[in-house]
Amino acid sequence: MFPTVARVLDLDVVTRGLPEVVAGREHLERTVRWVHVSELPDIAGVLQGGELILTTGIALPEHRDGLAQYVKELADVGVAGLVVEFGRRYFDSLPRALVHAAEQRGLPLIVLRRELRFVAVTEAVHALVVNAQLEELRSSEEIHQTFNELAVEGAEPVEVVQQVSRMAGAPVVLENLSHQVLAYDTAGQNAQVLLAGWESRSRGVRPKGRTGHDPRTGWLVTAVGARGHDWGRLVLLGTPSSAQEDVAPEEASHRHTMLLERAAATLALNRLLVRDRESLERQTHRTLLSGILTHALTVSDVALRASALGVPLEGRRLVGVVLRQRRGSAPAALEAQARLRDFTETAAAAVREKRLTALVGALDDEAVGLLVSLGPRDDEHAALDGFASSLRRLVTEAEQPEPVIAVGSSVGAVRDARRTLVEATQVADAALHDAPASGARSASYYRLPDVRLRGLLHLLRDDARLQTYVERELGPLLAYDAEHGSQLIQMLRIYLEQGRNKSAAADAAHLSRPSFYDRLHKVERVLGVDLDQVESCLSLHVALLALDAVRR
């Protein structure tokens, strides 16, 4: 937003001096943050960088080494350019040593062939600088106000991404730590072109720091997370630069950097907020269930409040139940909330129909939780089976999606209620994506023995720690495949699936044994592991299963 050296040279007040660039022409896009008039040869010590120096050269060193040192000091401090006026010290040309040093250091060197009033130049440029600062403040205020409103309204990620794209005028993508797209806005571009090969393209962009600009792709990237735990990246897709060196975020675009970081903060904040609309009864039940899961309420508080709601917990057997709905495409945010609310009421109706005693409430945006309280004479299996049958009938009548019913182990005390609810949650998440084969269950609901490792990894697929584990174990190999178009990941998968039998794996890969062995050696070199070690293979096998989970 600040003027460049080229912009300054185009000002009317400067063109009257017949400016001529004699060195550093390719660096005229440097930002001018201030204009400084000085005749001192050691002025660099009081500069901060970004200044355009105006001088008549009357006090510059006469010898070659002194001129080279003068230019070096200006370049080292980050001066935007040096303007020398003819008429006092120099008349037709500048010393070759001065021009050569400026060219070598990439410092724009300009001569004025006609005398100017330096004060008029400083006034004109400073007016541009001040206007740029005011515009920056206005832009900052606009961004601050816009994203404050989105945060207060609890905007969905897609709404935040759309707002960033609209304000930046460029495509924006929100991805997780496994480089998979969570939300995006194309800014009018073709979505298929924008997202083609996204994972491999994104893996190649690793700017330094939390926010960074990649000159090769033109991407501006910032991390998204809160409380010290990052869970994704927000990417603003720009135009690639021919420069190969790293570019500071403010050089890429200070406004875009500010915009992206503010949006990332809004996304992180909104992820911490829970939005739902329920009946007062369901809200009260949900508060108790949440208090149990988060330890926000003491055991005595939970027991007291539940008893006041007509759900006695003390001296009873408690069973955690978690319900999730199977469905195809994800509905819009408001529709999802309405579905969850209706599903929660259906679950409560099934509890009443079977005359069970239970707390019933939403656990998150997709799950409904129950803490069933059973008396000493109640048969646990009969009670749960009856509830499951009733629930399935009611959802069918209401034309709601098929439910997954997961049950935790029963416990005999309120202090252990959290354990049964957490276990049921794990089972539900795993069963939703990796249902056991037909006949694997003897009941109409899932329990822990019904789900295995793949299901557990599905449960953890959105956890940044699991994604970090996958990147640590397989990241170099995935990056190598993306860069060279190889299939080393697939070779590793075949080798592990064949029980580390190299001959069988070579046959399964339809390769000769020498060719397959060569690929395995390459896998070892890229990952720095020994595939003859059982523990290394076990870690890699789990990482591959986790990779499949996070990619679904």
Tab-separated table of C-alpha atoms in Angstrom, residues 21 24 33 39 51 53 57 104 117 147 213-214 220 242 257 265 281 309 337-338 368 425 467 501 544 550:
chain	number	residue	atom	x	y	z
A	21	VAL	CA	17.850	5.500	-13.369
A	24	GLY	CA	19.314	-1.073	-9.878
A	33	ARG	CA	8.247	4.252	3.690
A	39	GLU	CA	24.518	14.917	2.766
A	51	GLU	CA	13.891	5.320	3.121
A	53	ILE	CA	17.648	9.172	0.239
A	57	GLY	CA	26.450	14.284	-3.143
A	104	GLN	CA	26.250	-4.845	-7.503
A	117	ARG	CA	13.239	21.751	-4.238
A	147	PHE	CA	-14.715	-10.922	11.369
A	213	HIS	CA	4.219	-16.516	1.415
A	214	ASP	CA	5.414	-19.088	-1.111
A	220	LEU	CA	-0.194	-17.069	1.242
A	242	SER	CA	9.620	-15.482	-10.490
A	257	THR	CA	-1.775	-11.239	5.558
A	265	ALA	CA	-8.505	-16.581	14.430
A	281	GLU	CA	-35.631	-30.191	28.934
A	309	LEU	CA	-35.104	-34.171	36.794
A	337	GLN	CA	-29.210	-28.526	13.531
A	338	ALA	CA	-32.878	-29.203	12.813
A	368	VAL	CA	-27.036	-37.847	20.750
A	425	THR	CA	-18.710	-42.405	21.817
A	467	GLN	CA	-2.560	-36.393	11.457
A	501	ASN	CA	6.772	-61.602	2.383
A	544	LEU	CA	-1.101	-46.339	6.431
A	550	VAL	CA	-8.104	-39.276	7.325
